[in-house]
mmCIF file of C-alpha atoms in Angstrom:
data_model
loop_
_atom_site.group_PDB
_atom_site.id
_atom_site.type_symbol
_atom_site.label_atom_id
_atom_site.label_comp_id
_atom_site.label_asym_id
_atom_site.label_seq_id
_atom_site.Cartn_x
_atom_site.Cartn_y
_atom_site.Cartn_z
ATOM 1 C CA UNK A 1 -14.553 -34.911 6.507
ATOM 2 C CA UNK A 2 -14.172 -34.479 2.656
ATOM 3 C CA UNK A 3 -17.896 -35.491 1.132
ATOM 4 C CA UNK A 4 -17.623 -37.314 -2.203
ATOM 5 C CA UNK A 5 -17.426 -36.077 -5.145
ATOM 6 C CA UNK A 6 -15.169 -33.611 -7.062
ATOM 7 C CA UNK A 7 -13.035 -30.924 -5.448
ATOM 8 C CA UNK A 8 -13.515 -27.386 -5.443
ATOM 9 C CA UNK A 9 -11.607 -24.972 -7.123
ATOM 10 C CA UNK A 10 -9.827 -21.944 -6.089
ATOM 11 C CA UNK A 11 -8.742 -19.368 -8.272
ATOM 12 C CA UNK A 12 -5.817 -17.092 -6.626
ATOM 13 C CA UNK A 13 -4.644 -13.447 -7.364
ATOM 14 C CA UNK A 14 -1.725 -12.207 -6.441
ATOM 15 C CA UNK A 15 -1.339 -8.658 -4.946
ATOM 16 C CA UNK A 16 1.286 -5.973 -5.659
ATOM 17 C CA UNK A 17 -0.923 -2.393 -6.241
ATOM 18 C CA UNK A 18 -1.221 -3.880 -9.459
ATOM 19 C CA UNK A 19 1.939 -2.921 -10.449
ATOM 20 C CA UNK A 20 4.240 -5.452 -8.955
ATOM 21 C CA UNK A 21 4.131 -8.982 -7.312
ATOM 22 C CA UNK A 22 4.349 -12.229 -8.996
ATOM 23 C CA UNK A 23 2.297 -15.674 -8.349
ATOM 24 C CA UNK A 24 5.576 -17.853 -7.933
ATOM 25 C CA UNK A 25 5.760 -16.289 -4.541
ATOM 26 C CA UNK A 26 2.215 -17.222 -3.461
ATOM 27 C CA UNK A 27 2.249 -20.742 -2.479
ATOM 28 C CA UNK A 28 1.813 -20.150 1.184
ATOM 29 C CA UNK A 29 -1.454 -18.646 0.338
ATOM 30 C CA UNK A 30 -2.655 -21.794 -0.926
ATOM 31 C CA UNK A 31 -2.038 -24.264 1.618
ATOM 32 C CA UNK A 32 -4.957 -24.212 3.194
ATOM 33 C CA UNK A 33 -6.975 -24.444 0.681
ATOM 34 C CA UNK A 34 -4.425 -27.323 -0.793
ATOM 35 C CA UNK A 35 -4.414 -29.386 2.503
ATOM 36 C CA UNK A 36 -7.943 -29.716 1.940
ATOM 37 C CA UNK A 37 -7.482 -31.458 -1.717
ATOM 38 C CA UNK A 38 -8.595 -28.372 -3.688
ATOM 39 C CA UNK A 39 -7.875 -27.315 -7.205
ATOM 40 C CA UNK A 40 -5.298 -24.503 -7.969
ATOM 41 C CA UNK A 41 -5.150 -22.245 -10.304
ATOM 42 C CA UNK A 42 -2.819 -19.192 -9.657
ATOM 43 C CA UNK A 43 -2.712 -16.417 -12.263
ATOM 44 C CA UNK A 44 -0.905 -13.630 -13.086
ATOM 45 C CA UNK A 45 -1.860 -10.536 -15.068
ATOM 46 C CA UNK A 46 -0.333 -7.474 -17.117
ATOM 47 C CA UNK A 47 0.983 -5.006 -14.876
ATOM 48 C CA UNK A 48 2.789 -1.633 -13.783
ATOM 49 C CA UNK A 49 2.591 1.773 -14.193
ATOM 50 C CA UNK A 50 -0.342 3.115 -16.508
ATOM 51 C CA UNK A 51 -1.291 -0.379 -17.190
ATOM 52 C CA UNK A 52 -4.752 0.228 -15.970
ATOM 53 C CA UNK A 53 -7.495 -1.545 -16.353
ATOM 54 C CA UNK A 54 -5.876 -4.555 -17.599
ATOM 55 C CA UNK A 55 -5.203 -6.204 -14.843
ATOM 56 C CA UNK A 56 -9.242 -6.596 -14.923
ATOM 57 C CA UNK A 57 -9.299 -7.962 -18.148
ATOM 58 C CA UNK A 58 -6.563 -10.703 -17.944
ATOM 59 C CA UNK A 59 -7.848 -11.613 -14.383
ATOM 60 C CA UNK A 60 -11.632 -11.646 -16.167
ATOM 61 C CA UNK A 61 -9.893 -13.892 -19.195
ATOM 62 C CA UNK A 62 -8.142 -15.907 -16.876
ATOM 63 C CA UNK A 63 -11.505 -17.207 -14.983
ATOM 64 C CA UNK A 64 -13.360 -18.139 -18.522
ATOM 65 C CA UNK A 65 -10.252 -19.801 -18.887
ATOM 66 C CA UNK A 66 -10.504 -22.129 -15.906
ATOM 67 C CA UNK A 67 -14.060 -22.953 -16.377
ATOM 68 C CA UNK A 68 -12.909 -24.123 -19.932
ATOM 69 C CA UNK A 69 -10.577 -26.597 -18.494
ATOM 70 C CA UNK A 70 -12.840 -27.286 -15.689
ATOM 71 C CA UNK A 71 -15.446 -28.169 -18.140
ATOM 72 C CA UNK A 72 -12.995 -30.040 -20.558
ATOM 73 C CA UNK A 73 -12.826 -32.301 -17.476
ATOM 74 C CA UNK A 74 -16.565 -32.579 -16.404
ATOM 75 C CA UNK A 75 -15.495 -30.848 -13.475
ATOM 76 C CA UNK A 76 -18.063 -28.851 -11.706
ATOM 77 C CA UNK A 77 -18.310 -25.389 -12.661
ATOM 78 C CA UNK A 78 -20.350 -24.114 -9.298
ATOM 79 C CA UNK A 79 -17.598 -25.054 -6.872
ATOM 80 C CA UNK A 80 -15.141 -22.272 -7.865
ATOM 81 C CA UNK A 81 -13.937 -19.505 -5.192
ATOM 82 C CA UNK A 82 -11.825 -16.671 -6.350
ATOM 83 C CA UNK A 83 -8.928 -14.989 -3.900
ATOM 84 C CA UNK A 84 -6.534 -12.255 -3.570
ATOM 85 C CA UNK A 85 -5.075 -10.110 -1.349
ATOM 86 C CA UNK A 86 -4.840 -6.097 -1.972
ATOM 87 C CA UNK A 87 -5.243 -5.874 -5.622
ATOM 88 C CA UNK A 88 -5.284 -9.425 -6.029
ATOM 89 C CA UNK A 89 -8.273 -8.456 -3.408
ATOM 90 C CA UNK A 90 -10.075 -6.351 -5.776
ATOM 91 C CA UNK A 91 -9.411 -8.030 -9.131
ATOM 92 C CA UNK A 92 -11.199 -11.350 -6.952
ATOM 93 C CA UNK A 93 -14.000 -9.056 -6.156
ATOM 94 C CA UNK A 94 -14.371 -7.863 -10.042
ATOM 95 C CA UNK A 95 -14.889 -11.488 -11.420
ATOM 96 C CA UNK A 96 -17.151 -11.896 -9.130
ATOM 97 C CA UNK A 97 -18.436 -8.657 -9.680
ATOM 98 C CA UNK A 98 -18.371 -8.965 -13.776
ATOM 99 C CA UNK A 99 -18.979 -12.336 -13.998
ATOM 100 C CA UNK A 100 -22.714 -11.972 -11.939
ATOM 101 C CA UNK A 101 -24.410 -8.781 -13.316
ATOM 102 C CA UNK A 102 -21.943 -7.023 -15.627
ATOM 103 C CA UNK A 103 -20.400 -6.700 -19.082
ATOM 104 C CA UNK A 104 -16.803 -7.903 -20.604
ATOM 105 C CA UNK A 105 -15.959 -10.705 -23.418
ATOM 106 C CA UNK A 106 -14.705 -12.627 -21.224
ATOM 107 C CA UNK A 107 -18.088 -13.264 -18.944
ATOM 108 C CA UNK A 108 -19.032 -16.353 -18.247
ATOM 109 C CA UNK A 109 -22.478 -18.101 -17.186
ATOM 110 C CA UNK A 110 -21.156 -19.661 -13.909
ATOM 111 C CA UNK A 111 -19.746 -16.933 -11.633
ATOM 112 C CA UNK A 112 -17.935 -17.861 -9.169
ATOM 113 C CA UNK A 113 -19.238 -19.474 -5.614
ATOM 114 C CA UNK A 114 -17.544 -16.803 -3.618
ATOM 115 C CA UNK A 115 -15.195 -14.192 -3.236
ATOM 116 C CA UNK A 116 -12.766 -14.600 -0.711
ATOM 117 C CA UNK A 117 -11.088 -11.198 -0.376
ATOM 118 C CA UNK A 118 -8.291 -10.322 1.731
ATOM 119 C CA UNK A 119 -8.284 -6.536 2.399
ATOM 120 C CA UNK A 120 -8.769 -5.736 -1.529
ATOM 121 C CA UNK A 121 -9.251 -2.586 -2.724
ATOM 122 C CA UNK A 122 -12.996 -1.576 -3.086
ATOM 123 C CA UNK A 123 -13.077 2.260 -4.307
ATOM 124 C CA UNK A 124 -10.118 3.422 -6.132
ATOM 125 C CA UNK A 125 -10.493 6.883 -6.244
ATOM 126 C CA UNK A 126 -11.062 6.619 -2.014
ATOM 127 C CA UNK A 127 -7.658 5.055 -2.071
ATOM 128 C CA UNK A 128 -6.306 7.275 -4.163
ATOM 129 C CA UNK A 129 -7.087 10.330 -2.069
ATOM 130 C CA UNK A 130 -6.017 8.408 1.065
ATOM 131 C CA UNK A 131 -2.552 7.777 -0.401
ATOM 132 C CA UNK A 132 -2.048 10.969 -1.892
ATOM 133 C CA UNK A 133 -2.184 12.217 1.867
ATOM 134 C CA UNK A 134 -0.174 9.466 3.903
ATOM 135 C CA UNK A 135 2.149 8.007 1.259
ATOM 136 C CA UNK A 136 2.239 9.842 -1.554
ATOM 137 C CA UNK A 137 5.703 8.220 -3.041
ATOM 138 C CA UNK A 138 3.693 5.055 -2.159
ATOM 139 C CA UNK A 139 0.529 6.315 -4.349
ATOM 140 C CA UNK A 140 -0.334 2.684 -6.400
ATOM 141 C CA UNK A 141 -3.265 4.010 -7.335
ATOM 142 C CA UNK A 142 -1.508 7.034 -8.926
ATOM 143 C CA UNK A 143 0.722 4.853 -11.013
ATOM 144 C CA UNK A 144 -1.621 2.116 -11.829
ATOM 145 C CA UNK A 145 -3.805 4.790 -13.540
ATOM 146 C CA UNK A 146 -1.445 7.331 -14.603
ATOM 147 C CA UNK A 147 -2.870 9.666 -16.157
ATOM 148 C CA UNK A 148 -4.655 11.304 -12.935
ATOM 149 C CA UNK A 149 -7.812 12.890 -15.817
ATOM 150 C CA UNK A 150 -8.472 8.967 -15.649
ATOM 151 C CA UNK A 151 -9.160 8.442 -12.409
ATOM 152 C CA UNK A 152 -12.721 9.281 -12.051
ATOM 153 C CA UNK A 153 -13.532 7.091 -15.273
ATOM 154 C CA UNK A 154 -11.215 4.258 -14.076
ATOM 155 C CA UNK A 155 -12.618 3.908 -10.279
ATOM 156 C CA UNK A 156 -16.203 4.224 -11.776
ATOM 157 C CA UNK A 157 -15.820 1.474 -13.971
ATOM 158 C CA UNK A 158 -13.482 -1.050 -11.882
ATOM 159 C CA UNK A 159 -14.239 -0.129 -8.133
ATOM 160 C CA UNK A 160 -16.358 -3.080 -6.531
ATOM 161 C CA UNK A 161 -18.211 -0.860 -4.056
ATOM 162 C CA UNK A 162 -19.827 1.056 -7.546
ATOM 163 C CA UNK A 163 -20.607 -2.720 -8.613
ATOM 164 C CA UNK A 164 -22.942 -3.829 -5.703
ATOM 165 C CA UNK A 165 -26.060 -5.489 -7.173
ATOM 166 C CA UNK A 166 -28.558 -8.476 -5.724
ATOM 167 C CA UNK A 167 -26.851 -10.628 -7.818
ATOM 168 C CA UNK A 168 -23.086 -9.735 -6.486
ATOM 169 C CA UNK A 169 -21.518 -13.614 -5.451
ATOM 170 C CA UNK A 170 -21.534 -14.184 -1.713
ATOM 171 C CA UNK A 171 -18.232 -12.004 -0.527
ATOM 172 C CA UNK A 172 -15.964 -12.977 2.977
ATOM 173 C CA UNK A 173 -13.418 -10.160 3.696
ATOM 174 C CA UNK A 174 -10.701 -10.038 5.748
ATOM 175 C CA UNK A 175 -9.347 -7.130 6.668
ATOM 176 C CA UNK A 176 -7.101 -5.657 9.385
ATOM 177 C CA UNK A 177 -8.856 -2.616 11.439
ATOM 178 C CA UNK A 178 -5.317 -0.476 11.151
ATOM 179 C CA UNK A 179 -4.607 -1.374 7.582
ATOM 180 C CA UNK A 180 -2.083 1.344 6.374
ATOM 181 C CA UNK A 181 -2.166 0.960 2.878
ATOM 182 C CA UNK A 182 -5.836 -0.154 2.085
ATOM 183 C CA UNK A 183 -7.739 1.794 4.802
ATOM 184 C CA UNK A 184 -10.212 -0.697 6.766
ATOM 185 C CA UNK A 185 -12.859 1.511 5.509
ATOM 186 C CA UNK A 186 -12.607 0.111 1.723
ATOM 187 C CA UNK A 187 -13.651 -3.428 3.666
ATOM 188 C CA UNK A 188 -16.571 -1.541 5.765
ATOM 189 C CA UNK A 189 -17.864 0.410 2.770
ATOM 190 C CA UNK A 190 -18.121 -2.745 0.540
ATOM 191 C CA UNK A 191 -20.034 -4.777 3.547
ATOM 192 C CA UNK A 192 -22.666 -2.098 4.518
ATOM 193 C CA UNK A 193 -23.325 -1.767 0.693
ATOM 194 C CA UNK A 194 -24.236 -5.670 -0.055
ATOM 195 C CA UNK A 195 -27.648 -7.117 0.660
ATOM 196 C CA UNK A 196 -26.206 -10.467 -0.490
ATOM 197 C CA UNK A 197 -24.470 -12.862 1.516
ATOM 198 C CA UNK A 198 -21.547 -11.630 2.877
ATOM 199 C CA UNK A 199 -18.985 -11.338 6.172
ATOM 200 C CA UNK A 200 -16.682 -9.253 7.413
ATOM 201 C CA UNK A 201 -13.546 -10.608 9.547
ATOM 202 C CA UNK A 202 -12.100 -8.082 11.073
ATOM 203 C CA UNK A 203 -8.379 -8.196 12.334
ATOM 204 C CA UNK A 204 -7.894 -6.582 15.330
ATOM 205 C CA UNK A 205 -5.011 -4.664 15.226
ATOM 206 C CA UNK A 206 -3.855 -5.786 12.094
ATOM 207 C CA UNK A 207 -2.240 -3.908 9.596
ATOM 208 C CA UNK A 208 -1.803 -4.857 5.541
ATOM 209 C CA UNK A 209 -1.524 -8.666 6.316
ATOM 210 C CA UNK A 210 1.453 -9.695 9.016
ATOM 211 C CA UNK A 211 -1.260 -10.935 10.750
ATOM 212 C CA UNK A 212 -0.272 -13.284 13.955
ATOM 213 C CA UNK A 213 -0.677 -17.450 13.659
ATOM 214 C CA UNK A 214 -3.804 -17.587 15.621
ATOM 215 C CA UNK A 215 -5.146 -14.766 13.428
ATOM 216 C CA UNK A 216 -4.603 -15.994 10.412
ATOM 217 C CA UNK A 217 -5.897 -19.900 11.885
ATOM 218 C CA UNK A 218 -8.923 -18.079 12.237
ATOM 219 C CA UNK A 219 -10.010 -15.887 9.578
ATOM 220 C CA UNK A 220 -9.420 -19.994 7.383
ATOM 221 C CA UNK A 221 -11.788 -21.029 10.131
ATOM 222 C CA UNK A 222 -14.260 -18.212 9.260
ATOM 223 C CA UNK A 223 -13.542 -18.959 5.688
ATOM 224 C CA UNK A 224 -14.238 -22.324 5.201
ATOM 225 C CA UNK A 225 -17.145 -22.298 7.267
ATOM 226 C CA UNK A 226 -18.505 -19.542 5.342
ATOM 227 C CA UNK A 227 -18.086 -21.737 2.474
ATOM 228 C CA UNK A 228 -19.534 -24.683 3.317
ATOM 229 C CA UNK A 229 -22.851 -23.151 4.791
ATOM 230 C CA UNK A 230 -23.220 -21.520 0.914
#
């Protein structure tokens, strides 16, 4: 049943290591939240090698944005949920993050409702060391940050799991327990370390998404009712 009034908003970020990945290829993402007569608002964000940390700051930019337009059309500003997957993951967890009990000139006075976060990167410098041991062609981290004397500095600043406060925005993560390129530990970590409200939805088996249909039906069940109790 949809109660009356206006729609919520969700505010999607694409993944890619933050160095690839565009949001023209995430519609399938948003159905669920578009079946259920939701706003969109899909961003993308300056990326590649050595590009970090803007990706934080366009993301950050992007969400001031949206409560600009929101606002422009006496639209409800506590109804807005921000998404991703990977680094679209963490960059949903840093607006959160930022936007609740942190600095940038692009903060804003309503953070969002919730985070939504699908297996997002929590601790860069943990992922870091895991890559540079099981993939290290495959090191994102590496080339996100380039110069490697960064690194420390960089994860500090930008990891969500250094970010944890009593005013971090109720966070649902779902995560697959054999994730290969985001260890399942990054989800753990983040969840043991918030005294806010928060879930974890763990997918059994699952590696970095290619989760099956009933999986998938699920962790939108978990989701959405996570939501609405807020």
């Amino acid at each position: 049943t949809n109660a009356p009034g206006p729609n919520p908003t969700i505010v999607w970020i694409h993944g890619g290591g933050w160095v690839a990945g565009d949001k023209a290829r995430e519609t399938p993402q948003l159905i669920p939240y578009l079946q259920r007569g939701w706003n969109v608002a899909n961003v993308n964000y300056r990326q590649g090698p050595n590009t970090a940390p803007q990706a934080v700051d366009d993301v950050m930019c992007a969400y001031q944005r949206v409560t600009e337009l929101l606002a422009a059309s006496a639209m409800p500003l506590d109804q807005i949920v921000v998404s991703g997957a990977s680094a679209g993951g963490h960059l949903a967890l840093m607006v959160g993050m930022l936007n609740s009990e942190g600095e940038h000139p692009c903060k804003v006075t309503t953070p969002p409702q919730a985070v939504v976060n699908w297996f997002g990167i929590t601790d860069i410098e943990a992922v870091h060391t895991f890559l540079s041991k099981t993939r290290p062609e495959g090191n994102y981290a590496a080339s996100w940050i380039g110069d490697s004397g960064r690194l420390a500095e960089i994860s500090g600043k930008y990891s969500p799991l250094f970010l944890v406060s009593e005013n971090s925005p109720p966070i649902i993560t779902v995560h697959g327990d054999r994730d290969s390129v985001v260890p399942f530990e990054q989800a753990t970590a983040l969840h043991e370390s918030l005294s806010t409200t928060n879930q974890l939805v763990t997918m059994e088996g699952g590696n970095h998404s290619g989760f099956s249909d009933d999986q998938y039906q699920s962790a939108y069940r978990e989701i959405f009712a996570f939501i609405n109790d807020l």
